mmCIF file of the C-alpha atoms, coordinates in Angstrom:
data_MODEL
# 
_entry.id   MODEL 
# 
loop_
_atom_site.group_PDB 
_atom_site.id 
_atom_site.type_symbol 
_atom_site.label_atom_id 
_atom_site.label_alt_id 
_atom_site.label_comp_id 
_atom_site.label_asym_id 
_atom_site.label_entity_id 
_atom_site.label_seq_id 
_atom_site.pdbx_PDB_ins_code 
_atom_site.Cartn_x 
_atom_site.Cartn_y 
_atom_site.Cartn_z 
_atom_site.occupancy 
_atom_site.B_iso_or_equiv 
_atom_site.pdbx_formal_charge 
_atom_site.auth_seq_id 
_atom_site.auth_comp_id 
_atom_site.auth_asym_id 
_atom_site.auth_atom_id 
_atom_site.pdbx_PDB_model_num 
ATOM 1  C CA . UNK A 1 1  ? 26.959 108.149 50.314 1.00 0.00 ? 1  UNK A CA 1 
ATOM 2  C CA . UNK A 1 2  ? 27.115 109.018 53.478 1.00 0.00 ? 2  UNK A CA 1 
ATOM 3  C CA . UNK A 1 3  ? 31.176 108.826 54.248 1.00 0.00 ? 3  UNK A CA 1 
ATOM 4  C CA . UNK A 1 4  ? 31.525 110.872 51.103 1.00 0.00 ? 4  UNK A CA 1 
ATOM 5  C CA . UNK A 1 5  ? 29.134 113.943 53.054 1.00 0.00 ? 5  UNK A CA 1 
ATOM 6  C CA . UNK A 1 6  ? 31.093 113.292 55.995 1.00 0.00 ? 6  UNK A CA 1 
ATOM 7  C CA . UNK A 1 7  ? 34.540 113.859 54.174 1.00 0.00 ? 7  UNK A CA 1 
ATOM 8  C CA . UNK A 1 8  ? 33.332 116.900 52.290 1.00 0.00 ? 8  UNK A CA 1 
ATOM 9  C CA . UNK A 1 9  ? 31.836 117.943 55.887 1.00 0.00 ? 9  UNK A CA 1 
ATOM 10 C CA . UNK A 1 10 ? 35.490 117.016 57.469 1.00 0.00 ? 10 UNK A CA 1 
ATOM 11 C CA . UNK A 1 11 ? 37.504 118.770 54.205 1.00 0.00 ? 11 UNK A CA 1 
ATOM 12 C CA . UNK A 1 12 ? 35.125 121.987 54.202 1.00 0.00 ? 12 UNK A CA 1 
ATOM 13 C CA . UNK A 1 13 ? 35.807 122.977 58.418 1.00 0.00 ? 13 UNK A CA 1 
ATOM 14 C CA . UNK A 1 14 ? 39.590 121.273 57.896 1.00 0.00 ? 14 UNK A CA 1 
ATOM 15 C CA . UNK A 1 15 ? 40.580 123.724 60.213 1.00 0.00 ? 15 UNK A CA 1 
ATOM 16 C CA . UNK A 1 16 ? 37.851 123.792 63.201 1.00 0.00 ? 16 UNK A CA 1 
ATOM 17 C CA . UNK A 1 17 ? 38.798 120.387 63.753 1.00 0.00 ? 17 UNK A CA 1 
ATOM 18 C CA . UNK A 1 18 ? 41.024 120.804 67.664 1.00 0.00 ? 18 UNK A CA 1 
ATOM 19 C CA . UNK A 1 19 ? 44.785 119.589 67.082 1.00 0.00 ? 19 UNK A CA 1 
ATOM 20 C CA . UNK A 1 20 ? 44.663 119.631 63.342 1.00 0.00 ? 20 UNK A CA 1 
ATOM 21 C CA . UNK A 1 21 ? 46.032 115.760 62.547 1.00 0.00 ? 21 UNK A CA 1 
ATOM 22 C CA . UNK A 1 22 ? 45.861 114.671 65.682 1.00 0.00 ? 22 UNK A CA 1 
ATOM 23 C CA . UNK A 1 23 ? 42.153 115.631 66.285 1.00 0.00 ? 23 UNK A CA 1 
ATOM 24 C CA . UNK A 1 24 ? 41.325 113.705 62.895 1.00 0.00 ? 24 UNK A CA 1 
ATOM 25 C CA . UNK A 1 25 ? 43.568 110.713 64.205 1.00 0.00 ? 25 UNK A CA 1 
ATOM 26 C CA . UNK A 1 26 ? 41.199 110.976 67.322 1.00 0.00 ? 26 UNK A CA 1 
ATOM 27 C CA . UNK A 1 27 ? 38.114 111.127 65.308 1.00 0.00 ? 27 UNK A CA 1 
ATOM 28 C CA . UNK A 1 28 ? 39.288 107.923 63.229 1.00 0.00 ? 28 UNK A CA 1 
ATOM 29 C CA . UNK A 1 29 ? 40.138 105.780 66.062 1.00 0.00 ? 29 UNK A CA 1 
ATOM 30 C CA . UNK A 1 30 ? 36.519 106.627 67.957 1.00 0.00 ? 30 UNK A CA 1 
ATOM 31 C CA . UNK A 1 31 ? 35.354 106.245 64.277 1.00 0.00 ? 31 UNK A CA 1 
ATOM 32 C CA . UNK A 1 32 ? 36.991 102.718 64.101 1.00 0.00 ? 32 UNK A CA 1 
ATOM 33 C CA . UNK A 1 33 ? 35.753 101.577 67.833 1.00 0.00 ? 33 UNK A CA 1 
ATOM 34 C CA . UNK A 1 34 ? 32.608 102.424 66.536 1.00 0.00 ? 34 UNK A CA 1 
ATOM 35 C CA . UNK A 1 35 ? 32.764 100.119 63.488 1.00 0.00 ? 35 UNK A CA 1 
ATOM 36 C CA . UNK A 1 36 ? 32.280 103.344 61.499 1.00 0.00 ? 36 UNK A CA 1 
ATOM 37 C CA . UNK A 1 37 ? 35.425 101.796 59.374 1.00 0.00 ? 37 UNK A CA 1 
ATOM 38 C CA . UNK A 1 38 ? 34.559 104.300 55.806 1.00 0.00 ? 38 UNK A CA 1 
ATOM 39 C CA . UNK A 1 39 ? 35.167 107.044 58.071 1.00 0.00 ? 39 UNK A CA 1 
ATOM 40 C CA . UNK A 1 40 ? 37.756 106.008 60.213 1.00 0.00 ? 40 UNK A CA 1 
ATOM 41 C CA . UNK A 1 41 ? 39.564 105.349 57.154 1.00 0.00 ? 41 UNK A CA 1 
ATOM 42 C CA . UNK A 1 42 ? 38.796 108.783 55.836 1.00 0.00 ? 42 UNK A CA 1 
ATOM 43 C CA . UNK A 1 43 ? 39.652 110.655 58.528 1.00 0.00 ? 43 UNK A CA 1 
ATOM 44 C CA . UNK A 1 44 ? 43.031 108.297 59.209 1.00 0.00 ? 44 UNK A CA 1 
ATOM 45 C CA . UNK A 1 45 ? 44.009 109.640 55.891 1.00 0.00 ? 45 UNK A CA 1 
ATOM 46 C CA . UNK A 1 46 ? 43.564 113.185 56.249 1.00 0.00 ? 46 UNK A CA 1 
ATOM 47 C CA . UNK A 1 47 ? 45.345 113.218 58.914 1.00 0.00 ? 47 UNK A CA 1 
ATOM 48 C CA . UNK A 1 48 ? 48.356 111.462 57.564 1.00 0.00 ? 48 UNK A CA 1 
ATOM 49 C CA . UNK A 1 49 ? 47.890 114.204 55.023 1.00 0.00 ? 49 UNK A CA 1 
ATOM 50 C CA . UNK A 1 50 ? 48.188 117.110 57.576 1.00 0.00 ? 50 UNK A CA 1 
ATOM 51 C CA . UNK A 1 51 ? 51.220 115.341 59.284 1.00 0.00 ? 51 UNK A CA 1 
ATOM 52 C CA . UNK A 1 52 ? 53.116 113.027 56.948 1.00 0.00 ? 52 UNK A CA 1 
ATOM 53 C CA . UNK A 1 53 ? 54.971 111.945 60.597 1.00 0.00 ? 53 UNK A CA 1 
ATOM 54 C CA . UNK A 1 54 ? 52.142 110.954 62.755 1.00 0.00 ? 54 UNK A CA 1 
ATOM 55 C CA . UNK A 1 55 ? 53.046 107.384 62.455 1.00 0.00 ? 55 UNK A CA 1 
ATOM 56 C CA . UNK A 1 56 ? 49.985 106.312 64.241 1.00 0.00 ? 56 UNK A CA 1 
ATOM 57 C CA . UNK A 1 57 ? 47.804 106.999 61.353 1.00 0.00 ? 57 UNK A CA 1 
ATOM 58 C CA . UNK A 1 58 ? 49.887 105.098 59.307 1.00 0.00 ? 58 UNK A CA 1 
ATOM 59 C CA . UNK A 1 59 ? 50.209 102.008 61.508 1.00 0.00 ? 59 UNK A CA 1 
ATOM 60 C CA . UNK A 1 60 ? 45.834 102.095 61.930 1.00 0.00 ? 60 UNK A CA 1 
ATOM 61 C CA . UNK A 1 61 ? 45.150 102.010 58.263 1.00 0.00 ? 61 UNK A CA 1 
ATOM 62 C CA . UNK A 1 62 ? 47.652 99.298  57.714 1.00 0.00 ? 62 UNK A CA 1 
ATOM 63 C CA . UNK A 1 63 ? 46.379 97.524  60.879 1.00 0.00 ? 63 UNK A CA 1 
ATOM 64 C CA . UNK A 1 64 ? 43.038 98.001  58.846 1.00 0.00 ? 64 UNK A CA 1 
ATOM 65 C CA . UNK A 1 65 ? 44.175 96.716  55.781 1.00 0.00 ? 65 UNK A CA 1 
ATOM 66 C CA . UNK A 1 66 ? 44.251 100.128 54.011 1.00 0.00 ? 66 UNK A CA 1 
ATOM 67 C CA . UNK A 1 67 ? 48.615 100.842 54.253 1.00 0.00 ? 67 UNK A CA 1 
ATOM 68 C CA . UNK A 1 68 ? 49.024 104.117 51.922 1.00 0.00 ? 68 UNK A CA 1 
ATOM 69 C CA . UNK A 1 69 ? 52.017 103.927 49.703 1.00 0.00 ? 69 UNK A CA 1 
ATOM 70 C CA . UNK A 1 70 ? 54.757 104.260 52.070 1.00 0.00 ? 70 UNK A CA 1 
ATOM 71 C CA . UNK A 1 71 ? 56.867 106.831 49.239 1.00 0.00 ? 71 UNK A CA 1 
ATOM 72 C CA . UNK A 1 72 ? 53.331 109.072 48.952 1.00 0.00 ? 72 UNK A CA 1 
ATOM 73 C CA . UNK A 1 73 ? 52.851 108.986 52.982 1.00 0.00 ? 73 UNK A CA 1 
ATOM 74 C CA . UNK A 1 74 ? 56.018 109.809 53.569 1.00 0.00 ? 74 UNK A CA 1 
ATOM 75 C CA . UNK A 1 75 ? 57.329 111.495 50.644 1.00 0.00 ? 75 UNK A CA 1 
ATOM 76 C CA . UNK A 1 76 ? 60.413 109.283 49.806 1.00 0.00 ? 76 UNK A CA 1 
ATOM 77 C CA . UNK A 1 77 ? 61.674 110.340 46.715 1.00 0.00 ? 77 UNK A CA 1 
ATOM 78 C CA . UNK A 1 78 ? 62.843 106.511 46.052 1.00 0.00 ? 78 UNK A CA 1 
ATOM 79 C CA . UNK A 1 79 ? 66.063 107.508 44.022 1.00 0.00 ? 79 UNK A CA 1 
ATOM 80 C CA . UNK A 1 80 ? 68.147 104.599 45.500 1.00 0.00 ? 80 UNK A CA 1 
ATOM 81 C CA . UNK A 1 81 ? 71.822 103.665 45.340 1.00 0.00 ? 81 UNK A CA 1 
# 
């Protein structure tokens, strides 16, 4: 598949991507615009990954239908009163 290329593509050269998390939060929203929505999604997620705070990720996917587990994205241990 052809997202699946571009993630391992994206994953492999992680790091020559400019602004780490926000470069990949760049690269999903021009990804979105251009109804590329497997890849925006992809590269939404990665950088939620990078930076657990970039809250714009988080809002996209869920604007997209595709809201990560608010406890895994953010790493809330749940524990509760």
């Amino acid at each position: 598949r052809p997202v699946t290329q571009f993630a391992a593509a994206i994953l492999e050269d992680a790091n020559k991507i400019p602004s780490g998390a926000a470069g990949l939060y760049l690269l999903g929203m021009i990804s979105r615009r251009a109804g590329q929505r497997e890849q925006a999604v992809c590269c939404l997620r990665m950088a939620l990954q990078l930076d657990g705070c970039l809250w714009c990720a988080y809002e996209a996917l869920c604007e997209m239908g595709e809201a990560p587990d608010p406890d895994v994205a953010f790493g809330g241990g749940g524990g509760g009163a």
